[in-house]
Structures are given as C-alpha cells and as structure tokens.
mmCIF file of C-alpha atoms and ligand atoms in Angstrom:
data_model
loop_
_atom_site.group_PDB
_atom_site.id
_atom_site.type_symbol
_atom_site.label_atom_id
_atom_site.label_comp_id
_atom_site.label_asym_id
_atom_site.label_seq_id
_atom_site.Cartn_x
_atom_site.Cartn_y
_atom_site.Cartn_z
ATOM 1 C CA VAL A 95 7.216 -96.043 24.630
ATOM 2 C CA PHE A 96 4.097 -94.142 25.150
ATOM 3 C CA GLU A 97 0.640 -95.548 24.648
ATOM 4 C CA TYR A 98 -0.018 -93.193 21.720
ATOM 5 C CA GLN A 99 3.167 -94.506 20.031
ATOM 6 C CA LYS A 100 2.094 -98.167 20.396
ATOM 7 C CA TYR A 101 -1.681 -97.979 19.583
ATOM 8 C CA ARG A 102 -1.891 -94.542 17.628
ATOM 9 C CA ARG A 103 -4.882 -93.980 19.628
ATOM 10 C CA TYR A 104 -5.894 -90.341 20.699
ATOM 11 C CA PHE A 105 -8.912 -88.344 22.269
ATOM 12 C CA ALA A 106 -10.476 -85.241 20.885
ATOM 13 C CA GLN A 107 -12.223 -83.419 23.616
ATOM 14 C CA CYS A 108 -15.270 -81.574 22.902
ATOM 15 C CA GLY A 109 -18.283 -79.831 24.363
ATOM 16 C CA GLY A 110 -21.278 -81.576 25.593
ATOM 17 C CA SER A 111 -23.803 -82.781 22.841
ATOM 18 C CA LEU A 112 -21.085 -82.249 20.089
ATOM 19 C CA GLU A 113 -19.761 -85.802 20.330
ATOM 20 C CA GLU A 114 -21.410 -87.326 17.230
ATOM 21 C CA LEU A 115 -20.712 -84.021 15.237
ATOM 22 C CA VAL A 116 -17.094 -84.289 16.274
ATOM 23 C CA SER A 117 -16.728 -87.928 15.286
ATOM 24 C CA GLU A 118 -18.158 -87.263 11.962
ATOM 25 C CA GLU A 119 -15.706 -84.450 11.332
ATOM 26 C CA LEU A 120 -12.778 -86.662 12.694
ATOM 27 C CA ALA A 121 -13.798 -89.345 10.223
ATOM 28 C CA GLU A 122 -13.742 -86.948 7.451
ATOM 29 C CA LEU A 123 -10.277 -85.703 8.310
ATOM 30 C CA GLY A 124 -9.020 -89.272 8.246
ATOM 31 C CA ALA A 125 -9.328 -90.722 11.665
ATOM 32 C CA GLU A 126 -10.425 -94.385 12.007
ATOM 33 C CA ASP A 127 -12.259 -96.175 14.459
ATOM 34 C CA CYS A 128 -13.908 -93.194 15.845
ATOM 35 C CA LYS A 129 -16.045 -93.812 19.109
ATOM 36 C CA ALA A 130 -17.961 -90.831 20.570
ATOM 37 C CA GLY A 131 -17.494 -91.041 24.510
ATOM 38 C CA TYR A 132 -18.366 -88.368 27.323
ATOM 39 C CA ARG A 133 -17.585 -85.078 26.087
ATOM 40 C CA GLY A 134 -15.168 -86.267 23.346
ATOM 41 C CA VAL A 135 -14.131 -89.015 20.783
ATOM 42 C CA HIS A 136 -11.689 -91.668 20.813
ATOM 43 C CA PHE A 137 -9.990 -92.350 17.447
ATOM 44 C CA ARG A 138 -7.105 -93.917 15.678
ATOM 45 C CA ALA A 139 -5.022 -92.197 13.167
ATOM 46 C CA GLU A 140 -1.748 -92.466 11.563
ATOM 47 C CA PRO A 141 0.586 -89.242 11.726
ATOM 48 C CA GLU A 142 -0.789 -87.562 8.640
ATOM 49 C CA ALA A 143 -4.339 -87.799 9.846
ATOM 50 C CA LEU A 144 -3.321 -86.806 13.336
ATOM 51 C CA TYR A 145 -1.665 -83.493 12.016
ATOM 52 C CA ARG A 146 -4.569 -82.776 9.507
ATOM 53 C CA ILE A 147 -6.968 -83.028 12.410
ATOM 54 C CA SER A 148 -4.941 -81.006 14.870
ATOM 55 C CA TYR A 149 -4.594 -78.123 12.209
ATOM 56 C CA SER A 150 -8.001 -78.558 10.850
ATOM 57 C CA THR A 151 -10.620 -79.743 13.390
ATOM 58 C CA ARG A 152 -13.033 -76.729 13.756
ATOM 59 C CA LEU A 153 -15.213 -78.704 16.357
ATOM 60 C CA SER A 154 -12.843 -80.105 18.968
ATOM 61 C CA SER A 155 -11.534 -78.594 22.046
ATOM 62 C CA ARG A 156 -8.125 -80.379 22.182
ATOM 63 C CA ILE A 157 -6.557 -83.510 21.099
ATOM 64 C CA LEU A 158 -4.937 -85.385 24.063
ATOM 65 C CA ALA A 159 -2.167 -88.220 23.216
ATOM 66 C CA PRO A 160 -2.625 -91.073 25.841
ATOM 67 C CA LEU A 161 0.834 -91.649 27.629
ATOM 68 C CA ILE A 162 -0.075 -94.370 30.259
ATOM 69 C CA SER A 163 -3.081 -95.904 31.735
ATOM 70 C CA PHE A 164 -2.917 -97.963 34.860
ATOM 71 C CA ASP A 165 -5.192 -99.245 37.845
ATOM 72 C CA CYS A 166 -4.525 -96.583 40.800
ATOM 73 C CA HIS A 167 -5.503 -97.272 44.276
ATOM 74 C CA SER A 168 -3.402 -94.949 46.257
ATOM 75 C CA ASP A 169 -1.285 -91.713 45.590
ATOM 76 C CA GLN A 170 1.891 -93.734 46.421
ATOM 77 C CA TYR A 171 1.172 -95.752 43.434
ATOM 78 C CA LEU A 172 0.586 -92.823 41.284
ATOM 79 C CA TYR A 173 3.574 -91.066 42.315
ATOM 80 C CA ARG A 174 5.697 -94.433 41.706
ATOM 81 C CA THR A 175 4.283 -94.897 38.264
ATOM 82 C CA ALA A 176 4.750 -91.429 37.052
ATOM 83 C CA ALA A 177 8.149 -91.318 38.411
ATOM 84 C CA LYS A 178 9.085 -94.183 36.180
ATOM 85 C CA MET A 179 7.871 -92.409 33.127
ATOM 86 C CA GLU A 180 10.230 -91.032 30.615
ATOM 87 C CA TRP A 181 9.295 -87.283 31.223
ATOM 88 C CA GLU A 182 12.697 -86.209 29.834
ATOM 89 C CA SER A 183 11.563 -87.285 26.348
ATOM 90 C CA LEU A 184 8.633 -84.776 26.439
ATOM 91 C CA LEU A 185 10.132 -81.911 28.607
ATOM 92 C CA SER A 186 13.287 -80.415 29.496
ATOM 93 C CA ALA A 187 14.246 -79.231 33.034
ATOM 94 C CA GLN A 188 14.472 -75.539 31.662
ATOM 95 C CA GLU A 189 10.905 -75.660 30.495
ATOM 96 C CA SER A 190 7.711 -75.585 32.203
ATOM 97 C CA PHE A 191 4.506 -77.799 32.442
ATOM 98 C CA LEU A 192 0.884 -77.658 33.903
ATOM 99 C CA ILE A 193 -1.266 -80.420 35.093
ATOM 100 C CA ASP A 194 -5.075 -80.716 34.684
ATOM 101 C CA ALA A 195 -6.303 -83.339 36.988
ATOM 102 C CA LYS A 196 -9.839 -84.821 37.432
ATOM 103 C CA VAL A 197 -10.638 -87.538 39.684
ATOM 104 C CA SER A 198 -13.862 -89.332 40.344
ATOM 105 C CA ASP A 199 -15.293 -92.317 42.336
ATOM 106 C CA SER A 200 -11.688 -93.088 43.264
ATOM 107 C CA ALA A 201 -9.328 -93.839 46.410
ATOM 108 C CA ILE A 202 -7.714 -90.704 45.678
ATOM 109 C CA ALA A 203 -10.596 -88.250 46.507
ATOM 110 C CA HIS A 204 -9.046 -84.940 45.432
ATOM 111 C CA SER A 205 -8.068 -83.491 42.038
ATOM 112 C CA ARG A 206 -5.914 -81.125 43.387
ATOM 113 C CA PHE A 207 -3.976 -83.863 45.550
ATOM 114 C CA ALA A 208 -3.769 -86.034 42.390
ATOM 115 C CA ALA A 209 -2.197 -83.189 40.320
ATOM 116 C CA GLN A 210 0.471 -82.306 43.373
ATOM 117 C CA ARG A 211 1.524 -85.945 43.474
ATOM 118 C CA LEU A 212 1.789 -86.327 39.845
ATOM 119 C CA LYS A 213 3.626 -82.745 39.960
ATOM 120 C CA ASP A 214 5.925 -84.149 42.688
ATOM 121 C CA ALA A 215 6.916 -87.425 40.936
ATOM 122 C CA ILE A 216 7.836 -85.271 37.612
ATOM 123 C CA ALA A 217 9.886 -82.865 39.710
ATOM 124 C CA ASP A 218 11.670 -85.346 41.704
ATOM 125 C CA ARG A 219 12.647 -87.417 38.626
ATOM 126 C CA PHE A 220 14.150 -84.511 37.120
ATOM 127 C CA ARG A 221 15.636 -83.287 40.105
ATOM 128 C CA GLU A 222 17.427 -86.575 40.823
ATOM 129 C CA ARG A 223 18.749 -87.084 37.236
ATOM 130 C CA GLU A 224 19.489 -83.404 36.329
ATOM 131 C CA GLY A 225 19.851 -81.798 39.542
ATOM 132 C CA ARG A 226 17.064 -79.082 38.597
ATOM 133 C CA ARG A 227 13.269 -79.520 37.739
ATOM 134 C CA PRO A 228 11.111 -78.252 35.260
ATOM 135 C CA SER A 229 8.776 -75.346 36.721
ATOM 136 C CA VAL A 230 4.976 -74.870 36.741
ATOM 137 C CA ASP A 231 3.757 -72.356 34.684
ATOM 138 C CA ARG A 232 -0.216 -71.592 34.727
ATOM 139 C CA LEU A 233 -0.614 -69.311 31.891
ATOM 140 C CA ALA A 234 1.688 -70.354 29.137
ATOM 141 C CA PRO A 235 3.180 -73.911 30.139
ATOM 142 C CA ASP A 236 5.468 -75.391 27.433
ATOM 143 C CA LEU A 237 3.544 -78.984 28.258
ATOM 144 C CA ARG A 238 -0.091 -79.335 29.247
ATOM 145 C CA ILE A 239 -0.345 -82.842 30.899
ATOM 146 C CA HIS A 240 -4.024 -84.475 31.672
ATOM 147 C CA LEU A 241 -4.563 -86.785 34.407
ATOM 148 C CA ARG A 242 -7.870 -88.505 34.714
ATOM 149 C CA ILE A 243 -8.853 -91.083 37.480
ATOM 150 C CA HIS A 244 -12.153 -92.716 37.388
ATOM 151 C CA ARG A 245 -13.028 -95.615 39.387
ATOM 152 C CA ASN A 246 -9.356 -96.075 40.156
ATOM 153 C CA ARG A 247 -8.279 -96.268 36.723
ATOM 154 C CA ALA A 248 -5.803 -93.438 35.895
ATOM 155 C CA LEU A 249 -4.901 -91.992 32.318
ATOM 156 C CA ILE A 250 -2.064 -89.716 31.848
ATOM 157 C CA SER A 251 -2.173 -87.810 28.503
ATOM 158 C CA ALA A 252 -0.288 -85.224 26.666
ATOM 159 C CA ASP A 253 -2.092 -82.216 25.262
ATOM 160 C CA LEU A 254 -1.122 -82.103 21.585
ATOM 161 C CA SER A 255 -2.981 -78.616 21.084
ATOM 162 C CA GLY A 256 -1.300 -76.441 23.459
ATOM 163 C CA GLY A 257 -4.127 -75.435 25.386
ATOM 164 C CA ALA A 258 -7.873 -75.051 24.193
ATOM 165 C CA LEU A 259 -8.490 -75.130 20.279
ATOM 166 C CA HIS A 260 -11.438 -72.696 20.594
ATOM 167 C CA ARG A 261 -8.628 -70.036 20.932
ATOM 168 C CA ARG A 262 -8.160 -69.557 17.250
ATOM 169 C CA GLY A 263 -6.404 -66.441 17.624
ATOM 170 C CA TYR A 264 -8.629 -63.795 16.035
ATOM 171 C CA ARG A 265 -10.636 -63.213 18.999
ATOM 172 C CA LEU A 266 -8.683 -61.071 21.262
ATOM 173 C CA ASP A 267 -11.455 -58.702 22.080
ATOM 174 C CA PRO A 268 -14.311 -60.848 23.669
ATOM 175 C CA VAL A 269 -17.167 -58.437 24.941
ATOM 176 C CA GLY A 270 -20.313 -59.682 26.966
ATOM 177 C CA ALA A 271 -21.128 -63.455 26.728
ATOM 178 C CA PRO A 272 -19.082 -64.569 23.748
ATOM 179 C CA LEU A 273 -19.816 -67.947 22.155
ATOM 180 C CA GLN A 274 -16.967 -70.526 22.105
ATOM 181 C CA GLU A 275 -15.630 -70.655 18.789
ATOM 182 C CA THR A 276 -15.912 -74.234 18.786
ATOM 183 C CA LEU A 277 -19.750 -73.985 19.529
ATOM 184 C CA ALA A 278 -19.965 -71.364 17.098
ATOM 185 C CA ALA A 279 -18.339 -73.431 14.406
ATOM 186 C CA ALA A 280 -20.900 -76.393 15.246
ATOM 187 C CA ILE A 281 -23.587 -74.090 14.859
ATOM 188 C CA ILE A 282 -22.541 -72.996 11.431
ATOM 189 C CA HIS A 283 -21.999 -76.578 10.550
ATOM 190 C CA ILE A 284 -25.410 -77.846 11.488
ATOM 191 C CA SER A 285 -27.001 -74.782 9.755
ATOM 192 C CA GLY A 286 -25.295 -75.939 6.585
ATOM 193 C CA TRP A 287 -24.447 -72.573 5.317
ATOM 194 C CA LYS A 288 -22.061 -72.802 2.099
ATOM 195 C CA GLY A 289 -22.270 -69.223 1.146
ATOM 196 C CA GLU A 290 -25.098 -69.594 -1.677
ATOM 197 C CA ARG A 291 -26.627 -66.495 0.105
ATOM 198 C CA PRO A 292 -25.740 -64.138 2.527
ATOM 199 C CA LEU A 293 -25.358 -64.523 6.331
ATOM 200 C CA TYR A 294 -26.430 -62.154 8.780
ATOM 201 C CA ASP A 295 -26.115 -62.095 12.732
ATOM 202 C CA PRO A 296 -28.526 -59.105 14.250
ATOM 203 C CA PHE A 297 -27.097 -59.948 17.673
ATOM 204 C CA CYS A 298 -23.630 -60.175 16.554
ATOM 205 C CA GLY A 299 -21.679 -59.633 19.930
ATOM 206 C CA SER A 300 -17.989 -59.906 19.285
ATOM 207 C CA GLY A 301 -18.379 -61.698 15.917
ATOM 208 C CA THR A 302 -17.831 -65.332 16.593
ATOM 209 C CA LEU A 303 -20.566 -66.747 14.410
ATOM 210 C CA MET A 304 -19.417 -64.580 11.554
ATOM 211 C CA ALA A 305 -15.783 -65.244 11.912
ATOM 212 C CA GLU A 306 -16.364 -69.022 11.925
ATOM 213 C CA ALA A 307 -18.670 -68.710 9.102
ATOM 214 C CA LEU A 308 -16.165 -67.101 6.871
ATOM 215 C CA MET A 309 -13.406 -69.003 7.954
ATOM 216 C CA ALA A 310 -15.530 -72.442 7.152
ATOM 217 C CA VAL A 311 -16.698 -71.137 3.771
ATOM 218 C CA ALA A 312 -13.302 -70.160 2.851
ATOM 219 C CA ASN A 313 -11.380 -73.414 4.061
ATOM 220 C CA ILE A 314 -9.229 -71.517 6.475
ATOM 221 C CA ALA A 315 -7.822 -73.744 8.731
ATOM 222 C CA PRO A 316 -8.821 -73.060 12.247
ATOM 223 C CA SER A 317 -5.384 -73.396 13.771
ATOM 224 C CA SER A 318 -3.551 -71.488 10.826
ATOM 225 C CA LEU A 319 -3.661 -68.326 12.808
ATOM 226 C CA ARG A 320 -1.876 -70.190 16.223
ATOM 227 C CA MET A 321 0.124 -73.304 14.846
ATOM 228 C CA GLY A 322 3.146 -72.401 12.460
ATOM 229 C CA GLU A 323 6.337 -74.471 11.895
ATOM 230 C CA ARG A 324 6.375 -75.791 15.475
ATOM 231 C CA PRO A 325 3.189 -76.743 16.582
ATOM 232 C CA PRO A 326 2.631 -77.819 20.298
ATOM 233 C CA MET A 327 2.596 -81.392 19.130
ATOM 234 C CA ALA A 328 6.276 -80.799 17.845
ATOM 235 C CA ARG A 329 7.618 -81.867 21.382
ATOM 236 C CA ILE A 330 6.223 -85.367 21.177
ATOM 237 C CA PRO A 331 8.524 -88.160 20.418
ATOM 238 C CA GLY A 332 7.934 -89.322 17.052
ATOM 239 C CA PHE A 333 7.112 -86.053 15.523
ATOM 240 C CA ASP A 334 7.561 -85.594 11.724
ATOM 241 C CA ALA A 335 8.411 -81.970 10.893
ATOM 242 C CA GLY A 336 8.784 -82.723 7.285
ATOM 243 C CA LEU A 337 5.275 -84.049 7.028
ATOM 244 C CA TRP A 338 3.882 -81.625 9.216
ATOM 245 C CA ASP A 339 5.387 -78.819 7.068
ATOM 246 C CA ARG A 340 4.184 -80.388 3.883
ATOM 247 C CA LEU A 341 0.519 -81.030 4.948
ATOM 248 C CA ARG A 342 0.207 -77.530 6.457
ATOM 249 C CA ARG A 343 1.247 -75.908 3.238
ATOM 250 C CA GLU A 344 -1.105 -77.956 1.457
ATOM 251 C CA ILE A 345 -4.035 -77.442 3.610
ATOM 252 C CA ASP A 346 -3.263 -73.471 3.606
ATOM 253 C CA ALA A 347 -3.018 -73.754 -0.094
ATOM 254 C CA GLU A 348 -6.690 -75.090 -0.240
ATOM 255 C CA ALA A 349 -7.964 -71.630 1.399
ATOM 256 C CA LEU A 350 -10.133 -69.684 -0.817
ATOM 257 C CA PRO A 351 -9.712 -65.639 -0.787
ATOM 258 C CA LEU A 352 -12.342 -64.408 1.740
ATOM 259 C CA ASP A 353 -15.394 -62.632 0.307
ATOM 260 C CA ALA A 354 -16.336 -60.458 3.334
ATOM 261 C CA ARG A 355 -19.585 -59.501 1.725
ATOM 262 C CA LEU A 356 -20.798 -62.946 2.474
ATOM 263 C CA VAL A 357 -21.466 -62.175 6.059
ATOM 264 C CA ALA A 358 -22.691 -59.169 8.006
ATOM 265 C CA GLY A 359 -24.007 -58.171 11.350
ATOM 266 C CA SER A 360 -25.069 -55.872 14.011
ATOM 267 C CA ASP A 361 -25.513 -55.376 17.619
ATOM 268 C CA ILE A 362 -26.987 -52.727 19.866
ATOM 269 C CA ASP A 363 -23.946 -52.246 21.959
ATOM 270 C CA GLN A 364 -21.249 -50.028 20.120
ATOM 271 C CA LYS A 365 -18.379 -51.747 22.367
ATOM 272 C CA ALA A 366 -19.396 -55.203 20.854
ATOM 273 C CA VAL A 367 -19.419 -53.657 17.494
ATOM 274 C CA ARG A 368 -16.014 -52.205 17.707
ATOM 275 C CA ALA A 369 -14.727 -55.887 19.121
ATOM 276 C CA ALA A 370 -16.493 -57.631 16.255
ATOM 277 C CA ARG A 371 -14.742 -55.535 13.532
ATOM 278 C CA LYS A 372 -11.346 -55.905 15.206
ATOM 279 C CA ASN A 373 -11.646 -59.439 15.347
ATOM 280 C CA LEU A 374 -12.904 -59.993 12.030
ATOM 281 C CA ALA A 375 -9.975 -57.880 10.743
ATOM 282 C CA ARG A 376 -7.531 -60.339 12.003
ATOM 283 C CA LEU A 377 -8.746 -63.399 9.683
ATOM 284 C CA PRO A 378 -6.253 -63.938 7.052
ATOM 285 C CA GLY A 379 -6.774 -61.402 4.503
ATOM 286 C CA GLY A 380 -8.175 -59.028 6.856
ATOM 287 C CA PRO A 381 -11.898 -58.891 5.409
ATOM 288 C CA ARG A 382 -13.972 -56.295 6.629
ATOM 289 C CA PRO A 383 -17.480 -57.422 6.761
ATOM 290 C CA TYR A 384 -20.338 -54.803 7.246
ATOM 291 C CA ILE A 385 -20.868 -54.556 10.729
ATOM 292 C CA LYS A 386 -23.169 -51.752 12.191
ATOM 293 C CA ARG A 387 -24.473 -50.598 15.623
ATOM 294 C CA GLN A 388 -27.937 -51.070 15.428
ATOM 295 C CA ASP A 389 -31.171 -52.416 17.330
ATOM 296 C CA PHE A 390 -32.471 -55.253 15.506
ATOM 297 C CA ARG A 391 -36.021 -53.387 15.451
ATOM 298 C CA ASP A 392 -34.418 -50.693 13.234
ATOM 299 C CA ILE A 393 -33.066 -53.535 10.695
ATOM 300 C CA GLY A 394 -35.359 -52.676 7.531
ATOM 301 C CA SER A 395 -35.511 -56.269 6.422
ATOM 302 C CA LEU A 396 -33.448 -59.289 6.094
ATOM 303 C CA GLU A 397 -34.880 -60.957 3.220
ATOM 304 C CA ASN A 398 -33.687 -64.311 1.541
ATOM 305 C CA ARG A 399 -30.818 -64.476 4.012
ATOM 306 C CA CYS A 400 -29.356 -67.098 6.347
ATOM 307 C CA ILE A 401 -29.845 -65.623 9.877
ATOM 308 C CA VAL A 402 -27.433 -67.211 12.438
ATOM 309 C CA SER A 403 -27.649 -65.728 15.829
ATOM 310 C CA ASN A 404 -27.304 -65.861 19.493
ATOM 311 C CA PRO A 405 -29.854 -63.479 21.240
ATOM 312 C CA PRO A 406 -29.204 -62.415 24.614
ATOM 313 C CA TYR A 407 -29.912 -64.817 27.467
ATOM 314 C CA GLY A 408 -31.544 -62.714 30.274
ATOM 315 C CA HIS A 409 -29.727 -65.066 33.077
ATOM 316 C CA ARG A 410 -29.039 -61.946 35.247
ATOM 317 C CA LEU A 411 -31.571 -61.125 37.857
ATOM 318 C CA GLY A 412 -34.351 -58.866 36.753
ATOM 319 C CA GLU A 413 -33.603 -59.405 32.908
ATOM 320 C CA ARG A 414 -35.861 -62.373 32.285
ATOM 321 C CA GLU A 415 -38.925 -60.079 31.625
ATOM 322 C CA GLN A 416 -37.205 -57.800 29.267
ATOM 323 C CA VAL A 417 -35.456 -60.618 27.329
ATOM 324 C CA GLU A 418 -39.029 -62.244 26.968
ATOM 325 C CA THR A 419 -40.218 -59.299 25.347
ATOM 326 C CA LEU A 420 -37.165 -59.118 23.031
ATOM 327 C CA TYR A 421 -37.796 -62.649 21.849
ATOM 328 C CA LYS A 422 -41.525 -61.821 21.224
ATOM 329 C CA GLU A 423 -40.512 -58.654 19.374
ATOM 330 C CA PHE A 424 -37.637 -60.399 17.368
ATOM 331 C CA GLY A 425 -40.154 -63.142 16.527
ATOM 332 C CA ASP A 426 -42.578 -60.527 14.878
ATOM 333 C CA PHE A 427 -39.467 -59.187 13.037
ATOM 334 C CA LEU A 428 -38.741 -62.448 11.699
ATOM 335 C CA LYS A 429 -42.208 -63.242 10.447
ATOM 336 C CA GLN A 430 -42.826 -59.759 9.037
ATOM 337 C CA ARG A 431 -39.508 -58.595 7.763
ATOM 338 C CA CYS A 432 -37.412 -61.752 6.813
ATOM 339 C CA THR A 433 -39.296 -63.360 3.988
ATOM 340 C CA GLY A 434 -37.576 -66.221 2.476
ATOM 341 C CA SER A 435 -34.952 -66.609 5.072
ATOM 342 C CA THR A 436 -33.996 -69.394 7.343
ATOM 343 C CA ALA A 437 -33.077 -68.507 10.743
ATOM 344 C CA TRP A 438 -30.688 -70.644 13.241
ATOM 345 C CA LEU A 439 -30.921 -69.229 16.692
ATOM 346 C CA LEU A 440 -29.205 -70.351 19.655
ATOM 347 C CA CYS A 441 -31.659 -69.641 22.519
ATOM 348 C CA GLY A 442 -31.336 -69.597 26.204
ATOM 349 C CA ASP A 443 -34.040 -72.018 26.947
ATOM 350 C CA THR A 444 -37.330 -73.599 25.766
ATOM 351 C CA GLY A 445 -39.464 -70.790 27.455
ATOM 352 C CA LEU A 446 -37.575 -68.155 25.312
ATOM 353 C CA VAL A 447 -38.203 -70.172 22.175
ATOM 354 C CA LYS A 448 -41.870 -70.065 22.861
ATOM 355 C CA LYS A 449 -41.760 -66.328 23.064
ATOM 356 C CA LEU A 450 -40.862 -66.290 19.523
ATOM 357 C CA GLY A 451 -44.387 -67.284 18.489
ATOM 358 C CA LEU A 452 -42.635 -69.243 15.387
ATOM 359 C CA ARG A 453 -42.817 -73.175 15.152
ATOM 360 C CA PRO A 454 -39.261 -74.317 14.843
ATOM 361 C CA LYS A 455 -38.652 -76.924 12.309
ATOM 362 C CA ARG A 456 -36.058 -78.401 14.255
ATOM 363 C CA ARG A 457 -34.628 -77.945 18.002
ATOM 364 C CA ILE A 458 -31.319 -79.168 19.101
ATOM 365 C CA PRO A 459 -29.905 -79.208 22.552
ATOM 366 C CA MET A 460 -26.612 -78.002 22.790
ATOM 367 C CA PHE A 461 -24.507 -76.828 25.909
ATOM 368 C CA ASN A 462 -22.793 -73.519 25.996
ATOM 369 C CA GLY A 463 -20.484 -74.306 28.699
ATOM 370 C CA PRO A 464 -22.773 -75.664 31.628
ATOM 371 C CA LEU A 465 -25.805 -73.905 30.108
ATOM 372 C CA GLU A 466 -28.243 -76.215 28.304
ATOM 373 C CA CYS A 467 -29.509 -74.061 25.244
ATOM 374 C CA ARG A 468 -31.627 -75.004 22.114
ATOM 375 C CA LEU A 469 -30.662 -74.516 18.733
ATOM 376 C CA VAL A 470 -33.569 -73.903 16.688
ATOM 377 C CA GLU A 471 -34.372 -73.805 12.808
ATOM 378 C CA LEU A 472 -36.791 -71.615 11.623
ATOM 379 C CA ASP A 473 -38.142 -71.398 8.038
ATOM 380 C CA LEU A 474 -39.751 -68.068 7.297
ATOM 381 C CA TYR A 475 -41.937 -67.579 4.218
HETATM 382 C C1 SAM B 725 -25.432 -63.730 23.759
HETATM 383 S S1 SAM B 725 -24.663 -62.009 23.069
HETATM 384 C C2 SAM B 725 -24.108 -62.679 21.603
HETATM 385 C C3 SAM B 725 -22.678 -63.152 21.561
HETATM 386 C C4 SAM B 725 -21.836 -63.424 20.342
HETATM 387 N N1 SAM B 725 -22.674 -64.569 19.833
HETATM 388 C C5 SAM B 725 -20.592 -63.816 20.515
HETATM 389 O O1 SAM B 725 -20.126 -64.588 20.328
HETATM 390 O O2 SAM B 725 -19.907 -62.655 20.889
HETATM 391 C C6 SAM B 725 -26.138 -61.195 22.711
HETATM 392 C C7 SAM B 725 -25.792 -59.705 22.211
HETATM 393 O O3 SAM B 725 -27.227 -59.219 21.867
HETATM 394 C C8 SAM B 725 -26.902 -57.759 21.652
HETATM 395 N N2 SAM B 725 -28.297 -57.106 21.939
HETATM 396 C C9 SAM B 725 -29.084 -56.964 22.988
HETATM 397 N N3 SAM B 725 -30.366 -56.318 22.745
HETATM 398 C C10 SAM B 725 -30.354 -55.925 21.504
HETATM 399 C C11 SAM B 725 -30.998 -55.484 20.555
HETATM 400 N N4 SAM B 725 -32.132 -54.788 20.652
HETATM 401 N N5 SAM B 725 -30.735 -55.433 19.125
HETATM 402 C C12 SAM B 725 -29.534 -55.801 18.809
HETATM 403 N N6 SAM B 725 -28.549 -56.504 19.554
HETATM 404 C C13 SAM B 725 -28.782 -56.619 20.851
HETATM 405 C C14 SAM B 725 -25.961 -57.654 22.872
HETATM 406 O O4 SAM B 725 -25.437 -56.382 22.891
HETATM 407 C C15 SAM B 725 -25.137 -58.832 22.859
HETATM 408 O O5 SAM B 725 -23.898 -58.457 22.191
#
C-alpha cells in the first residue's frame, strides 16, 4: 500500500509566494488540514475532493501523491527500497516514465545520481519479473515520478497532474516572455475581478491574463481542455472512474457561456496580437475578444475599467532606460486617461514601480519563476 492510500495526504506544488492563496483555494475545493509549506501546500482529501482539486485548481502547478518516505543515507538504500516498491501497480513494462529528482543537504549529493539509482531500481525490478522494462521518456512519459531527498529523508511521489498544470491547453502560441498561467490566475484572483466592469490589458502579449480572467469568470475548469475521461490520475491504484466522470460532468455543467466582451487588450507587437487571438479562440466556446495592435500611448482612454497587465521588464542589457521611460509615460497615461479605473500591474521591480509616479494602494511581492516582482494595485481617480 502506498502512503497516499493510507493517509489520503497529498501535496499541491505552486510558485513561490502563492502558498497561502493555494491553501485557501484548496480548502474551498474541499481539501482538509491544509498546511502551506515551501512552494506548495500539504493537504488531506477524500477521492471526491482530490478529483475536484485536480480538475479545478487554478493556482497549483501540480498535485503529487506520496508513495513512500524513508530515511535514506546511501544510494544503495535508495536502490533497495525503491526496488521493493510495487511499481507494476502504477506502470507497465510497455509504458514510459520520467524521474524528477532534487536532493539537498544529504549523503547522496547529486540529484542526477539519485534519479539514476531510482531509475535503475525500477528498471531492474521490471526486468527481473517480466524480462522487459519501461522506457524513459523526457517529453511525454506515462508516469512522472518525483524524488525529493532533504537531510537524508527521502520522499517518492507520483505526479497526478501529468506534468505542469499551468499548461492548460489553450496557449500553444507563446510569444515573448509569457506569464505562467497559474501566476496569471493568481493575479486575477487577487484583483477580485468578477466581471462587473470590463477588464483591459494594454500589454497583453500572448493574452494569458485575459484568458485566465475569462476562464475564471465563466467558471471554466482550468484542466477541462487537457483532462478528459482518462486523467493522468487514472493510472494510480484506487482510481474511481465513475466518480471522476460524474464530478467532471458536474463541474463542466457549472461553466457559464463566455462573454468575450468582458475582456479586451492590445499590444504593440503584431506577433503577440496574432498569438493572443489564436490562444483565446481555443477557449471552450471560442470567444474572440477585441485584441488590437496598438502602442498604449495611442489608446484614447480606459475609463471605469479593471486594468490588469504585465508591462515589459527591461531585463535585457541596454533596455533599462527605455523601460523606465515607458513606465513613466504609462504612469502619466493612467493618471490622465483612466479615470475611475483600478489598475493591477505586475512590475519587474520596485524601481520601476516608482517610475509610475503613482502611490500604490497595495504592493504584493510575487515570484515570476526566479524573478521577484511586485504586483501593485493603483486606484485612479
Ligand atoms: C512582459 S510582456 C507581457 C506578457 C503577457 N502578460 C503574456 O502572458 O504573454 C510585455 C508586453 O508589452 C509589449 N509592449 C512593449 N512596449 C509596448 C507599448 N509601448 N505599447 C504596448 N505594448 C507594448 C510587448 O510587446 C510585450 O508583449
């Protein structure tokens, strides 16, 4: 028996600084005993809540089911313990797997070596019993396995999400520096936007903020484009296909028709505009919000809107000055032409925030991958 079967405990991974939000989201979806940890949340869930979470979480990056945890002071011990696990209940010799390993402060010093030993254990077990072994597939493995060893304590988990949940399935055309969907969803969540006034993104890039806003307001399950009758979770022992099906139908039935007029956006880059249009058309119902190629300086006005945006960062060499000027001019635009609006901006750093020349009502540190950014709220009168 695996640990998740005994304790019904799971782990939702998430980006840095989102732990508390994810914890709240999971509790709303039926998780119990949520405990925010480093880049994720531990929780307990019965199958129904677990399925609901897997299908509906907008903010977590992946859901992991712990298989076994043990003290691990050597690679031989890792090998022996892993070789005793019932891998054949998760995987067949014809299928493929991929191991994601991270070790820290432990006798086994290298993640790659740990992954190698775990791989050997799985392969040898299959070879001994069946004469053949599952292969390793880096791109589309049937099973993703997580190995964490911290201070000589090892944890092996199965990924129930089949890869990162931020890949919702609508953004096949990323351009420039797109936001992760989970981070975009978090920004929309924090903004509290519920569709009461139109949302506008003047630096829309590939349209991630607009897409997440539409999906959230229309109650569209974020995994509905990527998880069908047989979700990645279907391979783990104890999966209840009937329950999954009923729940998925129930959740899908709660979706509202998309009103594409609720969001609009623009970007100076024609490629970005094209990508954003394509991506948004992939949402269920294929809404076509108004997306225009336009420099923000040419937008007449944005009054009584919820402006949500992620202006350029200017991290590349030689761009800083230009981006500082852009922030200053965008600040002027907000002051002069956006009466009655609220703006939520994910800004590269506090120095850029200052260039806006507006006093933020709130400043929230947020990680965009490794970059520490600031999400600021500006009330415009
Ligand atoms: C950080 S990206 C936004 C990424 C977007 N949130 C996404 O998820 O794809 C910044 C965007 O600002 C656009 N941009 C730069 N200068 C602009 C300007 N003057 N007016 C409008 N858009 C501009 C860039 O083309 C780029 O797509």
